[in-house]
Coordinates of C-alpha atoms in Angstrom, one line a residue:
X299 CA -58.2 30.1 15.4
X300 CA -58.2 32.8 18.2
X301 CA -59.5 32.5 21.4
X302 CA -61.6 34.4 24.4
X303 CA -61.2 34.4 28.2
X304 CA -63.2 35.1 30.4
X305 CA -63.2 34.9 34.4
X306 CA -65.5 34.4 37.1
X307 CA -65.8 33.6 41.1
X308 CA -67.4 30.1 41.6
X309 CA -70.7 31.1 43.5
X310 CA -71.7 28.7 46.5
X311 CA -75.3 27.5 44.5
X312 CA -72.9 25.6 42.0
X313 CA -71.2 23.5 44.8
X314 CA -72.1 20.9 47.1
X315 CA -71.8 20.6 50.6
X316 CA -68.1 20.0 50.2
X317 CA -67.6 23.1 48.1
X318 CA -66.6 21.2 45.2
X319 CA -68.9 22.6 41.6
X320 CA -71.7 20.3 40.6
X321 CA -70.6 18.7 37.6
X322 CA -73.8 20.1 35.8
X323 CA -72.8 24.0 36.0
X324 CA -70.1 23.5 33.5
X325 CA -72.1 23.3 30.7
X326 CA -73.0 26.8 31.6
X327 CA -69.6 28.1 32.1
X328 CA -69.3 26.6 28.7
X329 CA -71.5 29.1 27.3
X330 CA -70.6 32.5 29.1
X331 CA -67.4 31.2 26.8
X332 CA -69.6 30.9 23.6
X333 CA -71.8 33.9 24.4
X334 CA -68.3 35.7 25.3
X335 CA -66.5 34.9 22.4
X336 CA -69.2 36.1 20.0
X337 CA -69.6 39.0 22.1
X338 CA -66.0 39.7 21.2
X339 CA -66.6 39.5 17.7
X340 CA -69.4 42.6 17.9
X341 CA -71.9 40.0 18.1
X342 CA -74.8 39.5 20.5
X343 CA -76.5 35.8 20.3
X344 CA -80.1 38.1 21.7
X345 CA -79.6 40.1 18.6
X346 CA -78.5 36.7 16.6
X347 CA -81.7 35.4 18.3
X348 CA -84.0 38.1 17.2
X349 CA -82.8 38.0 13.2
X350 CA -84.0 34.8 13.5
X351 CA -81.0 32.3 14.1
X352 CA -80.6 30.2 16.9
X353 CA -78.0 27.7 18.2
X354 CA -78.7 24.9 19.9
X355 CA -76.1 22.7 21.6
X356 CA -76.2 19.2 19.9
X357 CA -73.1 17.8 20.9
X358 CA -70.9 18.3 24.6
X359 CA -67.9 16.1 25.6
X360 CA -66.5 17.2 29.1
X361 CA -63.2 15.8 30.8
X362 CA -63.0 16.4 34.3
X363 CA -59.6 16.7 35.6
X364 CA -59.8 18.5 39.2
X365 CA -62.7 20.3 40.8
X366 CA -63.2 23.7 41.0
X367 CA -64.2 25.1 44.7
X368 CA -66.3 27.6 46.2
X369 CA -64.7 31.1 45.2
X370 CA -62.6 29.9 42.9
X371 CA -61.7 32.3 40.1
X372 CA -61.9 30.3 37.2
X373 CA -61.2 31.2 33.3
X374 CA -62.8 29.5 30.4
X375 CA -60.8 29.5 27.2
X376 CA -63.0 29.3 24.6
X377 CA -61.3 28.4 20.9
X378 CA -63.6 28.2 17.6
X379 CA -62.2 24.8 16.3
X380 CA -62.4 25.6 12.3
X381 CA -65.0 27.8 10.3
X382 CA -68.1 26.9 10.4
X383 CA -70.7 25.6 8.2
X384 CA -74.3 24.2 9.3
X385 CA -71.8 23.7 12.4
X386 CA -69.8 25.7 14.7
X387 CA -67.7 23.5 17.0
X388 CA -65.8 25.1 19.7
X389 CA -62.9 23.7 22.5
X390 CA -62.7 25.0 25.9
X391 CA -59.9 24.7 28.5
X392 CA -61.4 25.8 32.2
X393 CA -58.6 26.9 34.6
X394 CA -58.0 28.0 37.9
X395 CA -56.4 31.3 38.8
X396 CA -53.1 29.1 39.6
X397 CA -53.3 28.1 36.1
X398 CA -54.2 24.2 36.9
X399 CA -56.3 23.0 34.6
X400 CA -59.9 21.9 35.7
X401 CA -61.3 20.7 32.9
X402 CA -61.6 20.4 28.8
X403 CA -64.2 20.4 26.7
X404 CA -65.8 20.4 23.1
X405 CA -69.2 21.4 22.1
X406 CA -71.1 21.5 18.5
X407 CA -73.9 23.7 17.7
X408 CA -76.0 23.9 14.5
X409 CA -77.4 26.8 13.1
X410 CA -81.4 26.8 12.9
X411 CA -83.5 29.0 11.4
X412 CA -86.1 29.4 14.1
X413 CA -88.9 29.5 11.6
X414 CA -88.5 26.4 9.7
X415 CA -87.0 25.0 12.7
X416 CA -83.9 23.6 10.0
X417 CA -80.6 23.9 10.1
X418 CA -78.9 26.8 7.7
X419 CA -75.9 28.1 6.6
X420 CA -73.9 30.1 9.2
X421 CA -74.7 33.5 9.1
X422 CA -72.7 35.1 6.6
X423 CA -72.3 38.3 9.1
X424 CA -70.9 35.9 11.5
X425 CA -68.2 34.6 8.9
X426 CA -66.9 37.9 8.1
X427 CA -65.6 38.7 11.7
X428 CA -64.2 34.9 11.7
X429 CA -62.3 35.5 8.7
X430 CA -61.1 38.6 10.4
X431 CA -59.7 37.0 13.6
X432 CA -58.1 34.1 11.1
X433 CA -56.0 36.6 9.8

């Protein structure tokens, strides 16, 4: 499946005293990658939002191999792991701008239709484009 990249400076709020990124901010850098990647596709997760889908995380495994410092540029490779279903399931490499890699991760999200509050189908909008980059 194909993959987005996107980069960003470490700000100083993420670290701690020593400079070294709270393990809590990568979950969001996690995202930008999600919200990047469907961005990439012609697809905004507001406008996803506002049709009445949403995407809620229910799964996040992180493995921390070296830390990532105040004004550090940092990319997060974000790769959709197979189509989707109820499911979308993604795998992320984070890496510094000398190419070490900081850490890996996977997520899973479900698809909810925020009325019913239950999962649905993935949007069949959204499966078009994947088909396009599986080409």
């Amino acid at each position: 499946m194909d993959f987005n990249e996107i980069s960003f400076r470490v700000r100083y709020g993420e670290t701690d005293q020593m400079g070294v990124v709270y393990h809590g901010n990568y979950p969001q850098y996690l995202e930008l990658g999600r919200v990047e990647w469907l961005r990439s596709l012609g697809i905004s997760y507001k406008e996803m939002e506002k049709s009445g889908v949403m995407l809620p995380v229910i799964s996040l495994c992180v493995n921390y191999k070296k830390s990532a410092l105040y004004d550090d540029l940092i990319t997060v490779k974000t790769q959709l792991k197979k189509p989707p279903l109820v499911k979308i399931e993604f795998d992320y490499e984070i890496s510094n701008e000398t190419g070490e890699i900081l850490a890996t991760a996977n997520t899973i999200l479900a698809f909810i239709d925020m009325k019913t509050n239950r999962p649905i189908k993935c949007p069949e909008y959204l499966l078009e484009k994947i088909k396009t980059i599986s080409k």
